[in-house]
mmCIF file of C-alpha atoms in Angstrom:
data_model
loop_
_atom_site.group_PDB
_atom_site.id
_atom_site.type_symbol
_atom_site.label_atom_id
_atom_site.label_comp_id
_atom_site.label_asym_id
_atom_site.label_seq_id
_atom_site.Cartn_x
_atom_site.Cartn_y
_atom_site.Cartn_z
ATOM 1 C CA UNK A 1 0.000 0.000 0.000
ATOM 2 C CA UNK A 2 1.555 3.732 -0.756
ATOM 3 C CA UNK A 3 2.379 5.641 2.211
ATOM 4 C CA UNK A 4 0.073 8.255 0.269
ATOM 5 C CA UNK A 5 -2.137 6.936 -1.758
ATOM 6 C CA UNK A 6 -5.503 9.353 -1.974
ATOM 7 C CA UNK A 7 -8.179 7.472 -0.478
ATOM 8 C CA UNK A 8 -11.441 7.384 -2.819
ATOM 9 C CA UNK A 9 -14.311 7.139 -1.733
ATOM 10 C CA UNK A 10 -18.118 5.802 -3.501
ATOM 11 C CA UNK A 11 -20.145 7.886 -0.914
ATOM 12 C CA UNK A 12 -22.970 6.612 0.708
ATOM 13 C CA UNK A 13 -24.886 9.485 -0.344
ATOM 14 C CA UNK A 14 -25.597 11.522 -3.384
ATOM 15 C CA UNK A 15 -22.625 13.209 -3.324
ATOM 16 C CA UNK A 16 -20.061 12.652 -6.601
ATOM 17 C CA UNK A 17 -17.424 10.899 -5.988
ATOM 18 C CA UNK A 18 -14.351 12.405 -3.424
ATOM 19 C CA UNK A 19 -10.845 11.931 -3.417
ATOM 20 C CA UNK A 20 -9.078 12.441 -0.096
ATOM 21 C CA UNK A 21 -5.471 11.970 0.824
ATOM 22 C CA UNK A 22 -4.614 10.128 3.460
ATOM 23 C CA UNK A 23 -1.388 8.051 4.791
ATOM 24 C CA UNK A 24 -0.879 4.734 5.266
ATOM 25 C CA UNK A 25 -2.279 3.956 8.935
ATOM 26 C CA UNK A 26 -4.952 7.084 8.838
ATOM 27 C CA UNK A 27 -6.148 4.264 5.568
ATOM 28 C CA UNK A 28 -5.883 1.205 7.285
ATOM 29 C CA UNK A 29 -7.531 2.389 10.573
ATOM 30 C CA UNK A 30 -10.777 3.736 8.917
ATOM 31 C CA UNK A 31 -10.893 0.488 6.939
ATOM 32 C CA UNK A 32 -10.753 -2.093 10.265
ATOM 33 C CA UNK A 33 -13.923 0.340 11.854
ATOM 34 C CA UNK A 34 -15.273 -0.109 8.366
ATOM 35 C CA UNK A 35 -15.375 -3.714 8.254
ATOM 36 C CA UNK A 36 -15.936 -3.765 12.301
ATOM 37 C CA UNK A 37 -19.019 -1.780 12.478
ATOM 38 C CA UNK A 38 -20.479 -2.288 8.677
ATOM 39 C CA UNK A 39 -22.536 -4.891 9.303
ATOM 40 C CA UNK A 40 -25.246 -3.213 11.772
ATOM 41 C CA UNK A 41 -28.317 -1.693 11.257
ATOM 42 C CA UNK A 42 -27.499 1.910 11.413
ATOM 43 C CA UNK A 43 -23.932 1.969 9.669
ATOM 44 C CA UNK A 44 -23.663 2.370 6.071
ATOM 45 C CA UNK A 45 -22.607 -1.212 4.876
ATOM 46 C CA UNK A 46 -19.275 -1.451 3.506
ATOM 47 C CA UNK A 47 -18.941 -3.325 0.279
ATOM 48 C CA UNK A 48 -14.829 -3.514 0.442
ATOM 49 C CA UNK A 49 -12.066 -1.888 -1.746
ATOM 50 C CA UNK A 50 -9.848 -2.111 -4.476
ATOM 51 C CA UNK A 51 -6.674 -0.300 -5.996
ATOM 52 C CA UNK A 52 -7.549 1.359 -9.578
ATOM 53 C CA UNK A 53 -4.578 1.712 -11.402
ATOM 54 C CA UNK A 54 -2.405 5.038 -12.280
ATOM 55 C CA UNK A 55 -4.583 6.940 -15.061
ATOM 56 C CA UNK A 56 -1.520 8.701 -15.966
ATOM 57 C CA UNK A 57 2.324 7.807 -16.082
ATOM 58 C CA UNK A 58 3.009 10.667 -12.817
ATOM 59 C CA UNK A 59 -0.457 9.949 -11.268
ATOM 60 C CA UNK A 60 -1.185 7.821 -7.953
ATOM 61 C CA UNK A 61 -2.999 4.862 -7.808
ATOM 62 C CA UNK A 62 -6.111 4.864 -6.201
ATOM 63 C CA UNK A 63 -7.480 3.146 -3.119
ATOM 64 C CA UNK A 64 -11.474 2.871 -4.121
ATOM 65 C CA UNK A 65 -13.550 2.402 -1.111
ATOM 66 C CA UNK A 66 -17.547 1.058 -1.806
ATOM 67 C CA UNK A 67 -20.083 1.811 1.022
ATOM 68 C CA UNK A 68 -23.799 1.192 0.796
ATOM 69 C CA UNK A 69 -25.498 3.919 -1.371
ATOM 70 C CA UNK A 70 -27.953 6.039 0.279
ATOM 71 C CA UNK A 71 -30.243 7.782 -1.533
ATOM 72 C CA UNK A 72 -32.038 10.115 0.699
ATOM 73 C CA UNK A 73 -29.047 12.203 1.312
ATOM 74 C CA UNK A 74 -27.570 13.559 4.554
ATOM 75 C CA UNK A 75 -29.671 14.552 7.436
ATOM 76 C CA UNK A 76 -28.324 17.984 6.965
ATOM 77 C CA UNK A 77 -29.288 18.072 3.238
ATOM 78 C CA UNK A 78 -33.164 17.378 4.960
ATOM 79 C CA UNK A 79 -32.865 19.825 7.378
ATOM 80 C CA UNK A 80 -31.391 22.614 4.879
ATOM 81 C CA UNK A 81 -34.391 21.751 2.270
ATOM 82 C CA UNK A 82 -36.847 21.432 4.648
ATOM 83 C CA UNK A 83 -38.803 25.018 4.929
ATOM 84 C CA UNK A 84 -39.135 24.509 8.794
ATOM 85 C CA UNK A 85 -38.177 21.976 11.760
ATOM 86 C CA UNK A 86 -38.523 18.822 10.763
ATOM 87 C CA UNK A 87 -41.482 17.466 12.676
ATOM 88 C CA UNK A 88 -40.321 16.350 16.473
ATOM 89 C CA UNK A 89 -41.170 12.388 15.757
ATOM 90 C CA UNK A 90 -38.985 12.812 13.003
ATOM 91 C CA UNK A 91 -36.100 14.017 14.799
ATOM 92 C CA UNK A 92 -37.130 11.346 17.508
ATOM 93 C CA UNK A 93 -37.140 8.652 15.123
ATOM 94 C CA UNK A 94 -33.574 9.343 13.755
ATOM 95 C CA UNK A 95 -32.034 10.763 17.419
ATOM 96 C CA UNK A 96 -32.864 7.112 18.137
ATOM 97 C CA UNK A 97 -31.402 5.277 15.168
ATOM 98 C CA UNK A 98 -28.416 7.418 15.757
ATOM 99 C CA UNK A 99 -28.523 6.127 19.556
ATOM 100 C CA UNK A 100 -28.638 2.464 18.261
ATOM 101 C CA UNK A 101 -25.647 2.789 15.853
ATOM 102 C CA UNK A 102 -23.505 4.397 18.751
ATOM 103 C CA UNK A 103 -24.327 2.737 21.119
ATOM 104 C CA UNK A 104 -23.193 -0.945 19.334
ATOM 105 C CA UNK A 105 -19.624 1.487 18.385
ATOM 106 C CA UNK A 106 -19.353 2.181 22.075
ATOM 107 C CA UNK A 107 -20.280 -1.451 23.000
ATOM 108 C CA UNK A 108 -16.971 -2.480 21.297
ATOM 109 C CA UNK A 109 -15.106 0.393 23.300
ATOM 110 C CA UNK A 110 -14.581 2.656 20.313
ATOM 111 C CA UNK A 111 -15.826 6.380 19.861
ATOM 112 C CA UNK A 112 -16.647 7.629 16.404
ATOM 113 C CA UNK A 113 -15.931 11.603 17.201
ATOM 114 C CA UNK A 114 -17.385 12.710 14.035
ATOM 115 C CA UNK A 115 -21.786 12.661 14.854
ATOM 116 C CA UNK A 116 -23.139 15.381 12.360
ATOM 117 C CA UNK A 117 -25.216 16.241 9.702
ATOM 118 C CA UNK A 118 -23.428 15.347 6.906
ATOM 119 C CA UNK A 119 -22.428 12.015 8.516
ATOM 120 C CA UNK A 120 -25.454 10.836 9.359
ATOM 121 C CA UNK A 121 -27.720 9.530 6.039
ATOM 122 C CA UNK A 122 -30.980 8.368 4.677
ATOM 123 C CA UNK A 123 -31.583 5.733 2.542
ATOM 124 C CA UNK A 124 -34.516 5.808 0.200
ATOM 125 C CA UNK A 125 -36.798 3.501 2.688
ATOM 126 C CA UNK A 126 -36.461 6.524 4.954
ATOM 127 C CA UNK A 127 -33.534 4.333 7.829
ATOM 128 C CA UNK A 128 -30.899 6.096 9.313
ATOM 129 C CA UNK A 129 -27.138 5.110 8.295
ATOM 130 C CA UNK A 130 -23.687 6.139 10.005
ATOM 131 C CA UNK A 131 -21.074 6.858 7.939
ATOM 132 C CA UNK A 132 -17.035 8.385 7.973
ATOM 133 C CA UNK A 133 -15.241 6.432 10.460
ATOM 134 C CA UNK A 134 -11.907 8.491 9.269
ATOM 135 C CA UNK A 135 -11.667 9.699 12.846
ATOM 136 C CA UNK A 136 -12.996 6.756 14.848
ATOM 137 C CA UNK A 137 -10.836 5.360 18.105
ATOM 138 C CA UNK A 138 -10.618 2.335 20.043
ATOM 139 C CA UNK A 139 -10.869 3.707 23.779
ATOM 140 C CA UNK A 140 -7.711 3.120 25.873
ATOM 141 C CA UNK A 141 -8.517 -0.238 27.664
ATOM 142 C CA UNK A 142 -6.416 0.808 30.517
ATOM 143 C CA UNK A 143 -8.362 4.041 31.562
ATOM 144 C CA UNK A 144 -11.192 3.369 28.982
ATOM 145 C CA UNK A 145 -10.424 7.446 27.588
ATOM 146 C CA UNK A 146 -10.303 8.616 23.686
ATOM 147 C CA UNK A 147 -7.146 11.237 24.372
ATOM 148 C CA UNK A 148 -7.654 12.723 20.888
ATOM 149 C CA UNK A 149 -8.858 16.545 20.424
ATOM 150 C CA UNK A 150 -10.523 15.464 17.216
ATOM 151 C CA UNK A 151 -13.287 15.795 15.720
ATOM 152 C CA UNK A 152 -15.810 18.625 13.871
ATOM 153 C CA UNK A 153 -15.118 22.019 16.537
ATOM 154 C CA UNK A 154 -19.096 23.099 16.125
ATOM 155 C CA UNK A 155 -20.065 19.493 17.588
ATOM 156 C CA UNK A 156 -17.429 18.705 19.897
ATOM 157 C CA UNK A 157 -17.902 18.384 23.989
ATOM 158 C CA UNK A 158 -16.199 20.740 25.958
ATOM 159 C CA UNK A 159 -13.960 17.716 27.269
ATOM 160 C CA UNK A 160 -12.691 17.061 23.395
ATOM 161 C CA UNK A 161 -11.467 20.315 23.513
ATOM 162 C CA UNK A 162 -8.164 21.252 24.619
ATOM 163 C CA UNK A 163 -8.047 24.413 26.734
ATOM 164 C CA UNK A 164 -5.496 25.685 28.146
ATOM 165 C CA UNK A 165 -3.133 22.901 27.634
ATOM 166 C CA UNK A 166 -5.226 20.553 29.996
ATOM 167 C CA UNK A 167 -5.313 16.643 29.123
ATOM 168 C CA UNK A 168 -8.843 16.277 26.846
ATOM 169 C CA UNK A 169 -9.150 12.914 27.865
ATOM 170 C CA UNK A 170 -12.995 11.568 27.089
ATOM 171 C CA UNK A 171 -15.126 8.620 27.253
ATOM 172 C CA UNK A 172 -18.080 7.118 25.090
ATOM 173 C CA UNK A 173 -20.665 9.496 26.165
ATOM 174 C CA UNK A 174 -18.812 12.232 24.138
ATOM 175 C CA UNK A 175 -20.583 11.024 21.302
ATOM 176 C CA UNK A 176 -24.559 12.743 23.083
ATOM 177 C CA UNK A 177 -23.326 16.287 23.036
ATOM 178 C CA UNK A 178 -24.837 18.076 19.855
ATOM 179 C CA UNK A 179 -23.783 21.801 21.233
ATOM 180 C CA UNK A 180 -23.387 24.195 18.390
ATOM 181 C CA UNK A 181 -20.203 25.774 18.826
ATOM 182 C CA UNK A 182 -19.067 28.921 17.429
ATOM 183 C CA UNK A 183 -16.155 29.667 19.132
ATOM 184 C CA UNK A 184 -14.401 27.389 21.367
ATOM 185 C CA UNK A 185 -14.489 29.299 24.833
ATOM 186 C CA UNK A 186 -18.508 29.889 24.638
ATOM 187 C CA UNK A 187 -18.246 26.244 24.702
ATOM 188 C CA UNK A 188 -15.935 25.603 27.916
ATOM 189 C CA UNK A 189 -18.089 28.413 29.701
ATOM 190 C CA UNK A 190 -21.320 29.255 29.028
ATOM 191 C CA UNK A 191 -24.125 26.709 29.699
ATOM 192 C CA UNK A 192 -26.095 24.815 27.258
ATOM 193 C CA UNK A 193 -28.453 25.651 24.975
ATOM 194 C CA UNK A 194 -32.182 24.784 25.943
ATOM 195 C CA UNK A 195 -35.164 24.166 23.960
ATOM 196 C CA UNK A 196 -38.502 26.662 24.551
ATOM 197 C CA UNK A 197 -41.226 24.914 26.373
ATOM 198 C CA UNK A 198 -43.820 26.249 24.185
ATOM 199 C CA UNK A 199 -42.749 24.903 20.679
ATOM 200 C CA UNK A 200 -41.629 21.499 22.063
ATOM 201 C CA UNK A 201 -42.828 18.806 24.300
ATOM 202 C CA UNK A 202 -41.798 18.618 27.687
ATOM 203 C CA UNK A 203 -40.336 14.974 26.969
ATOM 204 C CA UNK A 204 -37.922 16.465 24.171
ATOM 205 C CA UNK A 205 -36.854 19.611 25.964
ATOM 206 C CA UNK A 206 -35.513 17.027 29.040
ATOM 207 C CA UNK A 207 -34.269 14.744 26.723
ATOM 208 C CA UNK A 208 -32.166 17.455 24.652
ATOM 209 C CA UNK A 209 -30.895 18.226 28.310
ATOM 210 C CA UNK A 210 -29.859 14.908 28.943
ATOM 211 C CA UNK A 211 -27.685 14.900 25.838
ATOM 212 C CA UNK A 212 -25.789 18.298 26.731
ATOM 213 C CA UNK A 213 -24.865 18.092 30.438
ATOM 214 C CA UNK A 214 -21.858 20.002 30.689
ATOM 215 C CA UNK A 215 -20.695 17.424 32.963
ATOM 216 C CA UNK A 216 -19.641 14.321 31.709
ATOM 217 C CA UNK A 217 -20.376 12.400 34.661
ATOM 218 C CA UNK A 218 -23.665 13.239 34.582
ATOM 219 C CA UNK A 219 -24.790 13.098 31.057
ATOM 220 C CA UNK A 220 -26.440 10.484 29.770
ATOM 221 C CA UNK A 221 -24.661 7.681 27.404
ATOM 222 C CA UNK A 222 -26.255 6.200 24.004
ATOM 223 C CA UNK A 223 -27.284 3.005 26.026
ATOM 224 C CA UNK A 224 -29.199 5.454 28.788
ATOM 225 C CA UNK A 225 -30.640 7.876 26.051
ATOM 226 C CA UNK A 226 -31.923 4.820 24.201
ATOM 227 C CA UNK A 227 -34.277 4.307 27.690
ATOM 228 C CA UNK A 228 -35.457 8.044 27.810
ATOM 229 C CA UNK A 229 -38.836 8.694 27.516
ATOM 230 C CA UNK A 230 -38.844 10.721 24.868
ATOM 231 C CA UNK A 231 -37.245 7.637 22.832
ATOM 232 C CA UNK A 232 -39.259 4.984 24.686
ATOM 233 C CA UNK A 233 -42.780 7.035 23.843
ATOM 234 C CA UNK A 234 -41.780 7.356 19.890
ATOM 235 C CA UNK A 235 -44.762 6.406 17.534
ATOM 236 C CA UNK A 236 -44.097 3.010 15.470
ATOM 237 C CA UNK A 237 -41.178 3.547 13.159
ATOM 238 C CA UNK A 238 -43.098 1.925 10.399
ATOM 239 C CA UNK A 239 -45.237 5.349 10.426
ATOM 240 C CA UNK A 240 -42.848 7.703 11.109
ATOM 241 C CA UNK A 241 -40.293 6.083 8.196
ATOM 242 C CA UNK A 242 -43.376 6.427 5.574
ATOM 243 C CA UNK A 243 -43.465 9.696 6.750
ATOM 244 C CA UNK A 244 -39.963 10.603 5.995
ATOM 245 C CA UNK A 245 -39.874 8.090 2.809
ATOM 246 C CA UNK A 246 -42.703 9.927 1.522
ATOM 247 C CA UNK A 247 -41.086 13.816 1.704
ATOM 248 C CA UNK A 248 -37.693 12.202 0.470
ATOM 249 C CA UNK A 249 -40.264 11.526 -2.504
ATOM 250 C CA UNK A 250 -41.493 14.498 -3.026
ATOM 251 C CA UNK A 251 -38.000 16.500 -2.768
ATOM 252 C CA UNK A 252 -36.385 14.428 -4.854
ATOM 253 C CA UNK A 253 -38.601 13.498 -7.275
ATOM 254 C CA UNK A 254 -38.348 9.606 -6.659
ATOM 255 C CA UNK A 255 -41.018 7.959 -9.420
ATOM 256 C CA UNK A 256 -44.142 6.530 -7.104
ATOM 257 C CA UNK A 257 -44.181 3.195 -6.455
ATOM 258 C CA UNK A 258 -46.851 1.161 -8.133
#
């Protein structure tokens, strides 16, 4: 393998196709939580890769990397097309498939350190699909710790970040905290954001709270969230997935089915 190689990848979205350099062992890591984690429910499936040959006599060859294609785009390409929230079963409904994918990552002591948007993806039945494991870690099995800054600054818990030259040591329940960051100190010190009362249930608002205690100790993991009420009370994902199937539909102008 080239100690350089750019790193190819078939999205599992709409997206054209990317090329991204990467070394050696940046390559080899993402492809072991590829083929560990691939093969559940919520994680884009991974279909394996293969080198494509120099084009050109002074061009690299190409490590091409298939994943499961997903259709329905990135949950951020629903939210930015979507003309207001998206209705608060939907966000349920894929808060909770997002709970289920981490919490089977966290299960084998890993932490993928990259939950957003753009990561997260539909397919065109409407289910919820991880996908970029490029900065995914196995936990330290002596102290059971990522200690990594890394990750996407705007969704990062203030314990990824490293202030002041203090040890950002972390564990699994990194992966709850959705803050949106704008600078890094508003993070460290000012307290989290809340949701008004009056536009959302009472259930939400707490569980939303649960995800962003400051505190590590005291917010909640994937397994925990996955037992909130708000999660436990969702309608039957069979509706709520015809739901989202449907709009996905409409937006994208998917022929009916007959």
């Amino acid at each position: 393998m080239p100690s350089c190689a750019p790193w190819r990848k078939r999205e599992a979205g709409s997206r054209p196709l990317s090329e991204i350099y990467k070394d050696e062992t940046s390559v080899r890591r993402e492809l072991k939580f590829l083929q560990q984690f691939g093969g559940h429910k919520n994680v884009a499936s991974y279909h394996g890769a293969y080198y494509q040959a120099p084009l050109e006599e002074n061009s690299l060859e190409l490590l091409e990397v298939v994943l499961e294609f997903c259709e329905g785009g990135s949950l951020q390409e629903l939210i930015n097309t979507n003309s207001k929230s998206l209705k608060e079963p939907w966000i349920g409904y894929i808060c909770r498939e997002v709970l289920k994918g981490l919490h089977h990552i966290h299960q084998h002591r890993a932490v993928h350190r990259d939950i957003k948007g753009p990561n997260i993806m539909l397919t065109k039945e409407g289910r919820v699909k991880l996908i970029d494991f490029g900065l995914c870690r196995d936990l330290d099995p002596k102290t059971g710790l990522c200690h990594e800054p890394e990750g996407t600054p705007h969704w990062m818990a203030p314990e990824a970040i490293r202030w002041n030259g203090e040890d950002p040591s972390y564990d699994t329940k990194v992966s709850s905290y959705y803050d949106q960051r704008r600078v890094e100190h508003l993070i460290i010190n000012n307290q989290p954001p809340k949701l008004r009362a009056e536009t959302w249930s009472q259930q939400f608002v707490s569980f939303l709270d649960s995800c962003l205690k400051k505190d590590p100790a005291e917010r909640w993991s994937a397994e925990e969230l996955l037992q909130h009420p708000f999660i436990a009370g969702l309608p039957p994902k069979k509706i709520v997935r015809a739901e989202i199937r449907e709009h996905l539909q409409a937006l994208k102008k998917w022929p009916a089915k007959k």
